[in-house]
Amino acid sequence: MLRLFLDSADIDEIRDVYSLITLDGVTTNPSILAGSRNKYGSPLLALKVISKFVSDHGGTLHVQPVGTAYEAILEDAYYLLDELGKDVWIKIPVTEAGLAAISRLSGEGVNVTAASVFSFSQGMLAYKAGAKCVSVYCNRAEENGIDYPGVITSLKNAFPDQMLLAASFKDTIQAEIASISGADSLTLKSNVLFSDLNTPLMKNTVDSFKTSWLDAFGKDRIKT
Ligand code: G3P
């Protein structure tokens, strides 16, 4: 079955979504953490609360170091592992420095999600460096003329048993295409995840049922 993650660093939003549907965890990045509501005073304290919540619900939390140089990535990664525990997944963009960090951390048994993947070769290198998960960024790819369904399909064909997390969606159609293309896991922001519930088509459809009933019985309850 498809694994579903929430792309968020807002603990209230995370709790709300978990109260509605089953999730497999939470993904974040520095932009999400910097921009999210945080009543805990610091990103680290927020991450600690989120980490405990996600772990208590049997899921995984994927957190990205802020530094982009090899040493900086490792410094942040070890800090996150110390503060959040060994179960946190370290999310690392597949740059040259990132690949070296992925190789080093994976060799030490750390769970790594190779992120910001826009090509087959980036994903292949990340899997071969030991990453347990590769994350293809769909909308960012599409905006740059990259065939993200092709990237997903070719990676899934070559690494069928590895986790492939599709991310970065502007709408649910992109998520659907990613799933059809072979992604076994998706991460969506809350506003995209629930966007199909409030479309004009949904409102018109639901209203039309009620209108039929109202015309016939004069009230909007079955109970008499
Ligand atoms: O987890 C994906 C996220 O980090 C990137 O998404 O929406 O900023 O392209 P976005």
Coordinates of C-alpha atoms and ligand atoms in Angstrom, one line a residue:
M1 CA 0.0 0.0 0.0
L2 CA 1.1 3.6 -0.7
R3 CA 2.9 5.3 2.2
L4 CA 1.7 8.8 2.9
F5 CA 3.6 11.5 4.7
L6 CA 2.8 15.1 5.7
D7 CA 5.2 17.8 4.6
S8 CA 5.0 20.1 7.7
A9 CA 6.7 21.4 10.8
D10 CA 3.5 22.7 12.5
I11 CA 2.7 20.4 15.4
D12 CA -1.0 21.6 15.5
E13 CA -1.4 20.9 11.8
I14 CA 0.3 17.5 12.2
R15 CA -2.0 16.6 15.1
D16 CA -5.1 17.7 13.1
V17 CA -4.2 15.6 10.1
Y18 CA -3.3 12.6 12.2
S19 CA -6.7 12.8 13.8
L20 CA -8.3 12.4 10.4
I21 CA -6.2 10.0 8.4
T22 CA -3.5 7.4 8.9
L23 CA 0.0 8.7 8.1
D24 CA 3.4 7.1 7.8
G25 CA 5.3 10.1 9.1
V26 CA 6.3 13.7 8.6
T27 CA 8.9 15.3 6.3
T28 CA 10.4 18.8 6.8
N29 CA 13.0 21.0 5.2
P30 CA 14.7 24.2 6.4
S31 CA 12.1 26.4 4.6
I32 CA 9.2 24.7 6.2
L33 CA 10.7 24.9 9.6
A34 CA 11.7 28.5 9.2
G35 CA 8.2 29.4 8.0
S36 CA 5.9 27.4 10.2
R37 CA 4.0 28.4 13.3
N38 CA 6.1 27.3 16.3
K39 CA 4.9 27.8 19.8
Y40 CA 7.9 26.0 21.3
G41 CA 10.3 28.9 20.9
S42 CA 13.0 27.1 18.8
P43 CA 13.0 24.8 15.8
L44 CA 14.8 22.2 17.8
L45 CA 12.1 22.1 20.5
A46 CA 9.4 21.9 17.9
L47 CA 11.3 19.1 16.2
K48 CA 11.5 17.2 19.5
V49 CA 7.7 17.5 20.0
I50 CA 7.1 16.4 16.4
S51 CA 9.6 13.6 16.7
K52 CA 7.9 12.2 19.8
F53 CA 4.4 12.5 18.3
V54 CA 5.4 10.8 15.1
S55 CA 7.3 8.0 16.8
D56 CA 4.3 7.5 19.2
H57 CA 2.2 6.9 16.1
G58 CA 4.6 4.4 14.6
G59 CA 5.9 6.8 11.8
T60 CA 9.2 8.3 10.8
L61 CA 10.4 11.9 10.8
H62 CA 12.6 13.2 8.0
V63 CA 14.7 16.3 8.8
Q64 CA 17.1 18.1 6.6
P65 CA 20.4 19.7 7.8
V66 CA 20.7 23.4 7.0
G67 CA 24.4 23.4 6.0
T68 CA 25.3 22.5 2.4
A69 CA 29.0 21.8 2.7
Y70 CA 30.1 18.2 3.6
E71 CA 31.2 19.1 7.1
A72 CA 28.2 21.3 7.8
I73 CA 25.8 18.6 6.7
L74 CA 27.5 16.1 9.0
E75 CA 27.6 18.5 11.9
D76 CA 23.8 19.1 11.6
A77 CA 23.1 15.4 11.0
Y78 CA 25.0 14.3 14.1
Y79 CA 23.3 17.1 16.1
L80 CA 19.9 15.9 15.0
L81 CA 20.7 12.3 15.7
D82 CA 21.9 13.3 19.2
E83 CA 18.9 15.5 20.0
L84 CA 16.1 13.5 18.3
G85 CA 17.4 10.0 18.6
K86 CA 18.7 7.4 16.1
D87 CA 15.3 6.8 14.5
V88 CA 15.2 10.2 12.8
W89 CA 15.8 10.1 9.1
I90 CA 18.4 12.5 7.8
K91 CA 17.2 14.2 4.6
I92 CA 20.1 15.2 2.3
P93 CA 19.9 16.9 -1.1
V94 CA 22.0 15.0 -3.6
T95 CA 24.7 17.5 -4.4
E96 CA 28.4 16.5 -4.6
A97 CA 28.8 17.2 -0.9
G98 CA 25.4 15.7 -0.2
L99 CA 26.4 12.4 -1.9
A100 CA 29.5 12.2 0.2
A101 CA 27.5 12.8 3.4
I102 CA 24.9 10.2 2.3
S103 CA 27.6 7.7 1.8
R104 CA 29.3 8.4 5.1
L105 CA 26.1 8.4 7.2
S106 CA 24.5 5.4 5.5
G107 CA 27.8 3.5 6.1
E108 CA 27.3 4.3 9.8
G109 CA 23.8 2.9 9.8
V110 CA 21.9 6.1 9.7
N111 CA 18.6 6.2 7.8
V112 CA 19.1 8.6 5.0
T113 CA 16.5 10.1 2.6
A114 CA 18.3 11.4 -0.5
A115 CA 16.4 14.6 -1.4
S116 CA 16.0 17.2 -4.1
V117 CA 16.3 14.5 -6.8
F118 CA 15.6 15.6 -10.3
S119 CA 17.2 12.9 -12.4
F120 CA 17.7 9.2 -12.7
S121 CA 21.5 9.6 -12.2
Q122 CA 21.1 11.5 -8.9
G123 CA 18.7 8.8 -7.6
M124 CA 21.0 6.0 -8.8
L125 CA 24.0 7.6 -7.1
A126 CA 22.1 8.1 -3.9
Y127 CA 20.8 4.5 -3.7
K128 CA 24.3 3.2 -4.6
A129 CA 25.8 5.4 -1.8
G130 CA 23.4 3.6 0.6
A131 CA 20.4 5.9 0.9
K132 CA 17.4 3.9 2.0
C133 CA 15.0 6.4 0.4
V134 CA 15.2 8.7 -2.6
S135 CA 12.9 11.7 -2.9
V136 CA 12.0 13.0 -6.3
Y137 CA 10.8 16.7 -6.2
C138 CA 8.0 16.7 -8.8
N139 CA 6.7 20.2 -9.1
R140 CA 10.2 21.7 -8.9
A141 CA 11.2 19.3 -11.7
E142 CA 8.1 20.1 -13.8
E143 CA 8.7 23.8 -13.5
N144 CA 12.1 23.2 -15.0
G145 CA 10.9 21.1 -17.9
I146 CA 12.0 17.8 -16.4
D147 CA 9.9 14.7 -17.0
Y148 CA 9.4 13.7 -13.3
P149 CA 7.1 10.7 -14.1
G150 CA 10.0 9.4 -16.3
V151 CA 12.5 9.9 -13.5
I152 CA 10.3 8.1 -11.0
T153 CA 9.5 5.2 -13.4
S154 CA 13.1 4.6 -14.4
L155 CA 14.3 4.7 -10.7
K156 CA 11.6 2.3 -9.6
N157 CA 12.4 -0.1 -12.5
A158 CA 16.1 -0.1 -11.6
F159 CA 15.6 -0.2 -7.8
P160 CA 12.2 -1.9 -7.3
D161 CA 12.8 -2.8 -3.6
Q162 CA 14.0 0.7 -2.5
M163 CA 11.8 3.4 -1.0
L164 CA 10.9 6.1 -3.5
L165 CA 9.3 9.1 -1.9
A166 CA 7.7 11.6 -4.4
A167 CA 7.5 15.2 -3.0
S168 CA 7.0 18.8 -4.0
F169 CA 3.5 18.9 -5.4
K170 CA 1.5 21.9 -6.5
D171 CA -1.7 19.8 -6.7
T172 CA -3.1 16.4 -6.3
I173 CA -2.9 15.5 -10.0
Q174 CA 0.9 15.6 -9.7
A175 CA 0.7 13.3 -6.7
E176 CA -1.6 10.9 -8.6
I177 CA 0.8 10.9 -11.6
A178 CA 3.8 10.3 -9.2
S179 CA 1.9 7.3 -7.8
I180 CA 1.0 5.9 -11.2
S181 CA 4.6 6.3 -12.3
G182 CA 5.8 4.1 -9.5
A183 CA 6.3 6.1 -6.3
D184 CA 5.6 3.9 -3.3
S185 CA 5.5 6.9 -0.9
L186 CA 4.2 10.5 -1.2
T187 CA 4.6 13.5 1.0
L188 CA 2.1 16.4 0.6
K189 CA 1.6 19.7 2.3
S190 CA -1.7 19.9 4.1
N191 CA -3.2 22.5 1.7
V192 CA -2.6 20.3 -1.3
L193 CA -3.6 17.1 0.5
F194 CA -7.1 18.3 1.3
S195 CA -7.6 20.5 -1.7
D196 CA -10.0 18.2 -3.6
L197 CA -12.5 18.4 -0.7
N198 CA -13.4 22.0 -1.4
T199 CA -13.7 22.3 -5.2
P200 CA -16.7 24.0 -6.9
L201 CA -17.6 20.6 -8.3
M202 CA -17.8 19.2 -4.8
K203 CA -19.9 22.1 -3.5
N204 CA -22.3 21.9 -6.5
T205 CA -22.7 18.2 -6.2
V206 CA -23.3 18.2 -2.5
D207 CA -25.7 21.2 -2.7
S208 CA -27.7 19.5 -5.5
F209 CA -28.5 16.5 -3.3
K210 CA -29.6 18.8 -0.5
T211 CA -31.7 20.9 -2.9
S212 CA -33.6 17.9 -4.2
W213 CA -34.5 16.9 -0.6
L214 CA -35.4 20.4 0.4
D215 CA -37.7 20.8 -2.6
A216 CA -39.4 17.6 -1.7
F217 CA -39.6 17.8 2.1
G218 CA -38.8 21.4 3.0
K219 CA -36.0 20.6 5.5
D220 CA -32.4 19.4 5.4
R221 CA -32.7 16.4 7.7
I222 CA -33.9 12.8 7.1
K223 CA -35.1 12.7 10.7
T224 CA -38.7 13.9 10.8
Ligands
G3P1 O1 9.5 17.4 1.1 C1 9.4 18.2 -0.1 C2 9.7 19.6 0.2 O2 10.8 19.6 1.0 C3 9.9 20.4 -1.1 O3 8.7 20.8 -1.5 O4 7.0 22.3 -2.1 O5 9.1 23.3 -1.4 O6 9.0 22.1 -3.6 P1 8.4 22.2 -2.2

